[in-house]
Protein backbone atom coordinates (compact mmCIF):
# COMPACT_ATOMS: atom_id res chain seq x y z
CA UNK A 1 0.00 0.00 0.00
CA UNK A 2 1.38 3.36 -1.03
CA UNK A 3 0.73 6.34 1.19
CA UNK A 4 2.15 9.72 1.99
CA UNK A 5 3.05 12.87 0.08
CA UNK A 6 6.40 13.67 -1.52
CA UNK A 7 7.40 17.04 -2.95
CA UNK A 8 9.44 16.47 -6.11
CA UNK A 9 10.98 18.66 -8.82
CA UNK A 10 10.78 17.55 -12.44
CA UNK A 11 14.05 17.96 -14.30
CA UNK A 12 14.36 19.81 -17.61
CA UNK A 13 13.54 16.62 -19.55
CA UNK A 14 10.36 15.94 -17.56
CA UNK A 15 11.83 13.17 -15.41
CA UNK A 16 10.64 12.61 -11.87
CA UNK A 17 12.71 10.85 -9.21
CA UNK A 18 10.73 8.27 -7.28
CA UNK A 19 11.37 8.49 -3.52
CA UNK A 20 13.45 5.58 -2.22
CA UNK A 21 10.67 4.39 0.11
CA UNK A 22 8.46 3.77 -2.95
CA UNK A 23 11.21 2.80 -5.38
CA UNK A 24 12.03 -0.35 -3.45
CA UNK A 25 8.38 -1.42 -3.29
CA UNK A 26 7.95 -0.78 -7.02
CA UNK A 27 11.05 -2.83 -7.80
CA UNK A 28 9.58 -5.79 -5.94
CA UNK A 29 5.97 -5.37 -7.06
CA UNK A 30 6.46 -4.65 -10.76
CA UNK A 31 10.20 -4.64 -11.49
CA UNK A 32 9.99 -0.86 -12.02
CA UNK A 33 7.42 -1.14 -14.82
CA UNK A 34 4.63 1.40 -14.35
CA UNK A 35 1.84 3.07 -16.28
CA UNK A 36 0.80 6.72 -16.24
CA UNK A 37 -2.53 8.08 -17.42
CA UNK A 38 -4.73 11.14 -17.02
CA UNK A 39 -7.37 11.63 -14.38
CA UNK A 40 -10.29 14.02 -15.03
CA UNK A 41 -9.58 15.86 -11.74
CA UNK A 42 -6.43 17.34 -13.28
CA UNK A 43 -3.71 14.99 -12.10
CA UNK A 44 -1.92 11.93 -13.43
CA UNK A 45 -2.50 8.43 -12.14
CA UNK A 46 0.62 6.33 -11.65
CA UNK A 47 0.10 2.56 -11.38
CA UNK A 48 2.41 -0.40 -10.92
CA UNK A 49 1.94 -2.27 -14.23
CA UNK A 50 0.11 -5.33 -12.80
CA UNK A 51 -2.39 -3.07 -11.04
CA UNK A 52 -2.90 -1.04 -14.22
CA UNK A 53 -3.43 -4.19 -16.30
CA UNK A 54 -6.37 -5.17 -14.10
CA UNK A 55 -7.90 -1.68 -14.43
CA UNK A 56 -7.19 -1.63 -18.16
CA UNK A 57 -9.22 -4.80 -18.71
CA UNK A 58 -12.16 -3.34 -16.79
CA UNK A 59 -12.01 -0.04 -18.69
CA UNK A 60 -11.75 -1.77 -22.07
CA UNK A 61 -14.97 -3.67 -21.26
CA UNK A 62 -17.00 -0.51 -20.64
CA UNK A 63 -19.98 -0.01 -22.99
CA UNK A 64 -19.93 2.36 -25.96
CA UNK A 65 -21.75 4.96 -23.86
CA UNK A 66 -18.51 5.35 -21.89
CA UNK A 67 -16.25 5.70 -24.95
CA UNK A 68 -15.22 9.26 -24.03
CA UNK A 69 -14.04 8.04 -20.61
CA UNK A 70 -12.15 5.18 -22.23
CA UNK A 71 -10.29 7.80 -24.27
CA UNK A 72 -9.40 9.72 -21.11
CA UNK A 73 -7.99 6.68 -19.33
CA UNK A 74 -6.84 4.26 -22.05
CA UNK A 75 -6.10 6.76 -24.79
CA UNK A 76 -3.71 8.65 -22.53
CA UNK A 77 -2.04 5.63 -20.88
CA UNK A 78 1.73 5.52 -21.21
CA UNK A 79 3.90 2.57 -20.12
CA UNK A 80 7.22 3.63 -18.60
CA UNK A 81 10.04 2.05 -16.63
CA UNK A 82 12.14 3.37 -13.79
CA UNK A 83 15.62 4.13 -15.08
CA UNK A 84 18.83 3.15 -13.28
CA UNK A 85 18.63 6.37 -11.23
CA UNK A 86 15.07 5.59 -10.04
CA UNK A 87 13.37 8.15 -12.29
CA UNK A 88 10.43 7.99 -14.68
CA UNK A 89 9.99 10.13 -17.76
CA UNK A 90 6.60 11.83 -17.93
CA UNK A 91 5.64 12.32 -21.57
CA UNK A 92 5.29 15.95 -22.68
CA UNK A 93 1.66 15.31 -23.68
CA UNK A 94 0.78 14.10 -20.18
CA UNK A 95 2.66 16.97 -18.52
CA UNK A 96 0.81 19.49 -20.69
CA UNK A 97 -2.58 17.84 -20.18
CA UNK A 98 -2.47 18.35 -16.41
CA UNK A 99 -0.22 21.42 -16.22
CA UNK A 100 2.87 19.85 -14.67
CA UNK A 101 5.78 22.26 -14.71
CA UNK A 102 8.55 21.81 -12.16
CA UNK A 103 7.07 21.52 -8.64
CA UNK A 104 4.97 18.38 -8.31
CA UNK A 105 3.49 16.32 -5.50
CA UNK A 106 3.44 12.53 -5.51
CA UNK A 107 0.60 11.19 -3.35
CA UNK A 108 0.40 7.53 -2.32
CA UNK A 109 -3.25 6.49 -2.70
CA UNK A 110 -3.13 2.84 -1.64
CA UNK A 111 -2.73 0.75 -4.77
CA UNK A 112 -1.44 3.62 -6.92
CA UNK A 113 -0.18 7.21 -6.87
CA UNK A 114 -1.46 10.57 -8.03
CA UNK A 115 0.95 13.13 -9.52
CA UNK A 116 -0.19 16.75 -9.11
CA UNK A 117 1.11 20.16 -9.95
CA UNK A 118 1.95 21.35 -6.42
CA UNK A 119 0.03 24.66 -6.67
CA UNK A 120 -3.02 22.97 -8.21
CA UNK A 121 -3.09 20.36 -5.43
CA UNK A 122 -2.90 23.04 -2.73
CA UNK A 123 -5.78 24.93 -4.35
CA UNK A 124 -7.82 21.74 -4.73
CA UNK A 125 -7.30 20.79 -1.08
CA UNK A 126 -8.22 24.30 0.12
CA UNK A 127 -11.45 24.16 -1.87
CA UNK A 128 -12.27 20.71 -0.47
CA UNK A 129 -11.72 21.84 3.12
CA UNK A 130 -13.79 25.03 2.56
CA UNK A 131 -16.66 22.95 1.16
CA UNK A 132 -16.75 20.82 4.31
CA UNK A 133 -16.95 17.08 4.75
CA UNK A 134 -19.25 15.30 2.33
CA UNK A 135 -22.26 13.53 3.82
CA UNK A 136 -20.79 10.11 3.03
CA UNK A 137 -18.11 10.83 5.69
CA UNK A 138 -20.51 12.04 8.40
CA UNK A 139 -19.94 8.94 10.55
CA UNK A 140 -16.16 8.85 10.07
CA UNK A 141 -13.95 9.68 13.03
CA UNK A 142 -10.33 9.13 14.05
JSON list of C-alpha atoms in Angstrom, two decimals:
[
{"chain": "A", "resi": 1, "resn": "UNK", "atom": "CA", "xyz": [0.00, 0.00, 0.00]},
{"chain": "A", "resi": 2, "resn": "UNK", "atom": "CA", "xyz": [1.38, 3.36, -1.03]},
{"chain": "A", "resi": 3, "resn": "UNK", "atom": "CA", "xyz": [0.73, 6.34, 1.19]},
{"chain": "A", "resi": 4, "resn": "UNK", "atom": "CA", "xyz": [2.15, 9.72, 1.99]},
{"chain": "A", "resi": 5, "resn": "UNK", "atom": "CA", "xyz": [3.05, 12.87, 0.08]},
{"chain": "A", "resi": 6, "resn": "UNK", "atom": "CA", "xyz": [6.40, 13.67, -1.52]},
{"chain": "A", "resi": 7, "resn": "UNK", "atom": "CA", "xyz": [7.40, 17.04, -2.95]},
{"chain": "A", "resi": 8, "resn": "UNK", "atom": "CA", "xyz": [9.44, 16.47, -6.11]},
{"chain": "A", "resi": 9, "resn": "UNK", "atom": "CA", "xyz": [10.98, 18.66, -8.82]},
{"chain": "A", "resi": 10, "resn": "UNK", "atom": "CA", "xyz": [10.78, 17.55, -12.44]},
{"chain": "A", "resi": 11, "resn": "UNK", "atom": "CA", "xyz": [14.05, 17.96, -14.30]},
{"chain": "A", "resi": 12, "resn": "UNK", "atom": "CA", "xyz": [14.36, 19.81, -17.61]},
{"chain": "A", "resi": 13, "resn": "UNK", "atom": "CA", "xyz": [13.54, 16.62, -19.55]},
{"chain": "A", "resi": 14, "resn": "UNK", "atom": "CA", "xyz": [10.36, 15.94, -17.56]},
{"chain": "A", "resi": 15, "resn": "UNK", "atom": "CA", "xyz": [11.83, 13.17, -15.41]},
{"chain": "A", "resi": 16, "resn": "UNK", "atom": "CA", "xyz": [10.64, 12.61, -11.87]},
{"chain": "A", "resi": 17, "resn": "UNK", "atom": "CA", "xyz": [12.71, 10.85, -9.21]},
{"chain": "A", "resi": 18, "resn": "UNK", "atom": "CA", "xyz": [10.73, 8.27, -7.28]},
{"chain": "A", "resi": 19, "resn": "UNK", "atom": "CA", "xyz": [11.37, 8.49, -3.52]},
{"chain": "A", "resi": 20, "resn": "UNK", "atom": "CA", "xyz": [13.45, 5.58, -2.22]},
{"chain": "A", "resi": 21, "resn": "UNK", "atom": "CA", "xyz": [10.67, 4.39, 0.11]},
{"chain": "A", "resi": 22, "resn": "UNK", "atom": "CA", "xyz": [8.46, 3.77, -2.95]},
{"chain": "A", "resi": 23, "resn": "UNK", "atom": "CA", "xyz": [11.21, 2.80, -5.38]},
{"chain": "A", "resi": 24, "resn": "UNK", "atom": "CA", "xyz": [12.03, -0.35, -3.45]},
{"chain": "A", "resi": 25, "resn": "UNK", "atom": "CA", "xyz": [8.38, -1.42, -3.29]},
{"chain": "A", "resi": 26, "resn": "UNK", "atom": "CA", "xyz": [7.95, -0.78, -7.02]},
{"chain": "A", "resi": 27, "resn": "UNK", "atom": "CA", "xyz": [11.05, -2.83, -7.80]},
{"chain": "A", "resi": 28, "resn": "UNK", "atom": "CA", "xyz": [9.58, -5.79, -5.94]},
{"chain": "A", "resi": 29, "resn": "UNK", "atom": "CA", "xyz": [5.97, -5.37, -7.06]},
{"chain": "A", "resi": 30, "resn": "UNK", "atom": "CA", "xyz": [6.46, -4.65, -10.76]},
{"chain": "A", "resi": 31, "resn": "UNK", "atom": "CA", "xyz": [10.20, -4.64, -11.49]},
{"chain": "A", "resi": 32, "resn": "UNK", "atom": "CA", "xyz": [9.99, -0.86, -12.02]},
{"chain": "A", "resi": 33, "resn": "UNK", "atom": "CA", "xyz": [7.42, -1.14, -14.82]},
{"chain": "A", "resi": 34, "resn": "UNK", "atom": "CA", "xyz": [4.63, 1.40, -14.35]},
{"chain": "A", "resi": 35, "resn": "UNK", "atom": "CA", "xyz": [1.84, 3.07, -16.28]},
{"chain": "A", "resi": 36, "resn": "UNK", "atom": "CA", "xyz": [0.80, 6.72, -16.24]},
{"chain": "A", "resi": 37, "resn": "UNK", "atom": "CA", "xyz": [-2.53, 8.08, -17.42]},
{"chain": "A", "resi": 38, "resn": "UNK", "atom": "CA", "xyz": [-4.73, 11.14, -17.02]},
{"chain": "A", "resi": 39, "resn": "UNK", "atom": "CA", "xyz": [-7.37, 11.63, -14.38]},
{"chain": "A", "resi": 40, "resn": "UNK", "atom": "CA", "xyz": [-10.29, 14.02, -15.03]},
{"chain": "A", "resi": 41, "resn": "UNK", "atom": "CA", "xyz": [-9.58, 15.86, -11.74]},
{"chain": "A", "resi": 42, "resn": "UNK", "atom": "CA", "xyz": [-6.43, 17.34, -13.28]},
{"chain": "A", "resi": 43, "resn": "UNK", "atom": "CA", "xyz": [-3.71, 14.99, -12.10]},
{"chain": "A", "resi": 44, "resn": "UNK", "atom": "CA", "xyz": [-1.92, 11.93, -13.43]},
{"chain": "A", "resi": 45, "resn": "UNK", "atom": "CA", "xyz": [-2.50, 8.43, -12.14]},
{"chain": "A", "resi": 46, "resn": "UNK", "atom": "CA", "xyz": [0.62, 6.33, -11.65]},
{"chain": "A", "resi": 47, "resn": "UNK", "atom": "CA", "xyz": [0.10, 2.56, -11.38]},
{"chain": "A", "resi": 48, "resn": "UNK", "atom": "CA", "xyz": [2.41, -0.40, -10.92]},
{"chain": "A", "resi": 49, "resn": "UNK", "atom": "CA", "xyz": [1.94, -2.27, -14.23]},
{"chain": "A", "resi": 50, "resn": "UNK", "atom": "CA", "xyz": [0.11, -5.33, -12.80]},
{"chain": "A", "resi": 51, "resn": "UNK", "atom": "CA", "xyz": [-2.39, -3.07, -11.04]},
{"chain": "A", "resi": 52, "resn": "UNK", "atom": "CA", "xyz": [-2.90, -1.04, -14.22]},
{"chain": "A", "resi": 53, "resn": "UNK", "atom": "CA", "xyz": [-3.43, -4.19, -16.30]},
{"chain": "A", "resi": 54, "resn": "UNK", "atom": "CA", "xyz": [-6.37, -5.17, -14.10]},
{"chain": "A", "resi": 55, "resn": "UNK", "atom": "CA", "xyz": [-7.90, -1.68, -14.43]},
{"chain": "A", "resi": 56, "resn": "UNK", "atom": "CA", "xyz": [-7.19, -1.63, -18.16]},
{"chain": "A", "resi": 57, "resn": "UNK", "atom": "CA", "xyz": [-9.22, -4.80, -18.71]},
{"chain": "A", "resi": 58, "resn": "UNK", "atom": "CA", "xyz": [-12.16, -3.34, -16.79]},
{"chain": "A", "resi": 59, "resn": "UNK", "atom": "CA", "xyz": [-12.01, -0.04, -18.69]},
{"chain": "A", "resi": 60, "resn": "UNK", "atom": "CA", "xyz": [-11.75, -1.77, -22.07]},
{"chain": "A", "resi": 61, "resn": "UNK", "atom": "CA", "xyz": [-14.97, -3.67, -21.26]},
{"chain": "A", "resi": 62, "resn": "UNK", "atom": "CA", "xyz": [-17.00, -0.51, -20.64]},
{"chain": "A", "resi": 63, "resn": "UNK", "atom": "CA", "xyz": [-19.98, -0.01, -22.99]},
{"chain": "A", "resi": 64, "resn": "UNK", "atom": "CA", "xyz": [-19.93, 2.36, -25.96]},
{"chain": "A", "resi": 65, "resn": "UNK", "atom": "CA", "xyz": [-21.75, 4.96, -23.86]},
{"chain": "A", "resi": 66, "resn": "UNK", "atom": "CA", "xyz": [-18.51, 5.35, -21.89]},
{"chain": "A", "resi": 67, "resn": "UNK", "atom": "CA", "xyz": [-16.25, 5.70, -24.95]},
{"chain": "A", "resi": 68, "resn": "UNK", "atom": "CA", "xyz": [-15.22, 9.26, -24.03]},
{"chain": "A", "resi": 69, "resn": "UNK", "atom": "CA", "xyz": [-14.04, 8.04, -20.61]},
{"chain": "A", "resi": 70, "resn": "UNK", "atom": "CA", "xyz": [-12.15, 5.18, -22.23]},
{"chain": "A", "resi": 71, "resn": "UNK", "atom": "CA", "xyz": [-10.29, 7.80, -24.27]},
{"chain": "A", "resi": 72, "resn": "UNK", "atom": "CA", "xyz": [-9.40, 9.72, -21.11]},
{"chain": "A", "resi": 73, "resn": "UNK", "atom": "CA", "xyz": [-7.99, 6.68, -19.33]},
{"chain": "A", "resi": 74, "resn": "UNK", "atom": "CA", "xyz": [-6.84, 4.26, -22.05]},
{"chain": "A", "resi": 75, "resn": "UNK", "atom": "CA", "xyz": [-6.10, 6.76, -24.79]},
{"chain": "A", "resi": 76, "resn": "UNK", "atom": "CA", "xyz": [-3.71, 8.65, -22.53]},
{"chain": "A", "resi": 77, "resn": "UNK", "atom": "CA", "xyz": [-2.04, 5.63, -20.88]},
{"chain": "A", "resi": 78, "resn": "UNK", "atom": "CA", "xyz": [1.73, 5.52, -21.21]},
{"chain": "A", "resi": 79, "resn": "UNK", "atom": "CA", "xyz": [3.90, 2.57, -20.12]},
{"chain": "A", "resi": 80, "resn": "UNK", "atom": "CA", "xyz": [7.22, 3.63, -18.60]},
{"chain": "A", "resi": 81, "resn": "UNK", "atom": "CA", "xyz": [10.04, 2.05, -16.63]},
{"chain": "A", "resi": 82, "resn": "UNK", "atom": "CA", "xyz": [12.14, 3.37, -13.79]},
{"chain": "A", "resi": 83, "resn": "UNK", "atom": "CA", "xyz": [15.62, 4.13, -15.08]},
{"chain": "A", "resi": 84, "resn": "UNK", "atom": "CA", "xyz": [18.83, 3.15, -13.28]},
{"chain": "A", "resi": 85, "resn": "UNK", "atom": "CA", "xyz": [18.63, 6.37, -11.23]},
{"chain": "A", "resi": 86, "resn": "UNK", "atom": "CA", "xyz": [15.07, 5.59, -10.04]},
{"chain": "A", "resi": 87, "resn": "UNK", "atom": "CA", "xyz": [13.37, 8.15, -12.29]},
{"chain": "A", "resi": 88, "resn": "UNK", "atom": "CA", "xyz": [10.43, 7.99, -14.68]},
{"chain": "A", "resi": 89, "resn": "UNK", "atom": "CA", "xyz": [9.99, 10.13, -17.76]},
{"chain": "A", "resi": 90, "resn": "UNK", "atom": "CA", "xyz": [6.60, 11.83, -17.93]},
{"chain": "A", "resi": 91, "resn": "UNK", "atom": "CA", "xyz": [5.64, 12.32, -21.57]},
{"chain": "A", "resi": 92, "resn": "UNK", "atom": "CA", "xyz": [5.29, 15.95, -22.68]},
{"chain": "A", "resi": 93, "resn": "UNK", "atom": "CA", "xyz": [1.66, 15.31, -23.68]},
{"chain": "A", "resi": 94, "resn": "UNK", "atom": "CA", "xyz": [0.78, 14.10, -20.18]},
{"chain": "A", "resi": 95, "resn": "UNK", "atom": "CA", "xyz": [2.66, 16.97, -18.52]},
{"chain": "A", "resi": 96, "resn": "UNK", "atom": "CA", "xyz": [0.81, 19.49, -20.69]},
{"chain": "A", "resi": 97, "resn": "UNK", "atom": "CA", "xyz": [-2.58, 17.84, -20.18]},
{"chain": "A", "resi": 98, "resn": "UNK", "atom": "CA", "xyz": [-2.47, 18.35, -16.41]},
{"chain": "A", "resi": 99, "resn": "UNK", "atom": "CA", "xyz": [-0.22, 21.42, -16.22]},
{"chain": "A", "resi": 100, "resn": "UNK", "atom": "CA", "xyz": [2.87, 19.85, -14.67]},
{"chain": "A", "resi": 101, "resn": "UNK", "atom": "CA", "xyz": [5.78, 22.26, -14.71]},
{"chain": "A", "resi": 102, "resn": "UNK", "atom": "CA", "xyz": [8.55, 21.81, -12.16]},
{"chain": "A", "resi": 103, "resn": "UNK", "atom": "CA", "xyz": [7.07, 21.52, -8.64]},
{"chain": "A", "resi": 104, "resn": "UNK", "atom": "CA", "xyz": [4.97, 18.38, -8.31]},
{"chain": "A", "resi": 105, "resn": "UNK", "atom": "CA", "xyz": [3.49, 16.32, -5.50]},
{"chain": "A", "resi": 106, "resn": "UNK", "atom": "CA", "xyz": [3.44, 12.53, -5.51]},
{"chain": "A", "resi": 107, "resn": "UNK", "atom": "CA", "xyz": [0.60, 11.19, -3.35]},
{"chain": "A", "resi": 108, "resn": "UNK", "atom": "CA", "xyz": [0.40, 7.53, -2.32]},
{"chain": "A", "resi": 109, "resn": "UNK", "atom": "CA", "xyz": [-3.25, 6.49, -2.70]},
{"chain": "A", "resi": 110, "resn": "UNK", "atom": "CA", "xyz": [-3.13, 2.84, -1.64]},
{"chain": "A", "resi": 111, "resn": "UNK", "atom": "CA", "xyz": [-2.73, 0.75, -4.77]},
{"chain": "A", "resi": 112, "resn": "UNK", "atom": "CA", "xyz": [-1.44, 3.62, -6.92]},
{"chain": "A", "resi": 113, "resn": "UNK", "atom": "CA", "xyz": [-0.18, 7.21, -6.87]},
{"chain": "A", "resi": 114, "resn": "UNK", "atom": "CA", "xyz": [-1.46, 10.57, -8.03]},
{"chain": "A", "resi": 115, "resn": "UNK", "atom": "CA", "xyz": [0.95, 13.13, -9.52]},
{"chain": "A", "resi": 116, "resn": "UNK", "atom": "CA", "xyz": [-0.19, 16.75, -9.11]},
{"chain": "A", "resi": 117, "resn": "UNK", "atom": "CA", "xyz": [1.11, 20.16, -9.95]},
{"chain": "A", "resi": 118, "resn": "UNK", "atom": "CA", "xyz": [1.95, 21.35, -6.42]},
{"chain": "A", "resi": 119, "resn": "UNK", "atom": "CA", "xyz": [0.03, 24.66, -6.67]},
{"chain": "A", "resi": 120, "resn": "UNK", "atom": "CA", "xyz": [-3.02, 22.97, -8.21]},
{"chain": "A", "resi": 121, "resn": "UNK", "atom": "CA", "xyz": [-3.09, 20.36, -5.43]},
{"chain": "A", "resi": 122, "resn": "UNK", "atom": "CA", "xyz": [-2.90, 23.04, -2.73]},
{"chain": "A", "resi": 123, "resn": "UNK", "atom": "CA", "xyz": [-5.78, 24.93, -4.35]},
{"chain": "A", "resi": 124, "resn": "UNK", "atom": "CA", "xyz": [-7.82, 21.74, -4.73]},
{"chain": "A", "resi": 125, "resn": "UNK", "atom": "CA", "xyz": [-7.30, 20.79, -1.08]},
{"chain": "A", "resi": 126, "resn": "UNK", "atom": "CA", "xyz": [-8.22, 24.30, 0.12]},
{"chain": "A", "resi": 127, "resn": "UNK", "atom": "CA", "xyz": [-11.45, 24.16, -1.87]},
{"chain": "A", "resi": 128, "resn": "UNK", "atom": "CA", "xyz": [-12.27, 20.71, -0.47]},
{"chain": "A", "resi": 129, "resn": "UNK", "atom": "CA", "xyz": [-11.72, 21.84, 3.12]},
{"chain": "A", "resi": 130, "resn": "UNK", "atom": "CA", "xyz": [-13.79, 25.03, 2.56]},
{"chain": "A", "resi": 131, "resn": "UNK", "atom": "CA", "xyz": [-16.66, 22.95, 1.16]},
{"chain": "A", "resi": 132, "resn": "UNK", "atom": "CA", "xyz": [-16.75, 20.82, 4.31]},
{"chain": "A", "resi": 133, "resn": "UNK", "atom": "CA", "xyz": [-16.95, 17.08, 4.75]},
{"chain": "A", "resi": 134, "resn": "UNK", "atom": "CA", "xyz": [-19.25, 15.30, 2.33]},
{"chain": "A", "resi": 135, "resn": "UNK", "atom": "CA", "xyz": [-22.26, 13.53, 3.82]},
{"chain": "A", "resi": 136, "resn": "UNK", "atom": "CA", "xyz": [-20.79, 10.11, 3.03]},
{"chain": "A", "resi": 137, "resn": "UNK", "atom": "CA", "xyz": [-18.11, 10.83, 5.69]},
{"chain": "A", "resi": 138, "resn": "UNK", "atom": "CA", "xyz": [-20.51, 12.04, 8.40]},
{"chain": "A", "resi": 139, "resn": "UNK", "atom": "CA", "xyz": [-19.94, 8.94, 10.55]},
{"chain": "A", "resi": 140, "resn": "UNK", "atom": "CA", "xyz": [-16.16, 8.85, 10.07]},
{"chain": "A", "resi": 141, "resn": "UNK", "atom": "CA", "xyz": [-13.95, 9.68, 13.03]},
{"chain": "A", "resi": 142, "resn": "UNK", "atom": "CA", "xyz": [-10.33, 9.13, 14.05]}
]
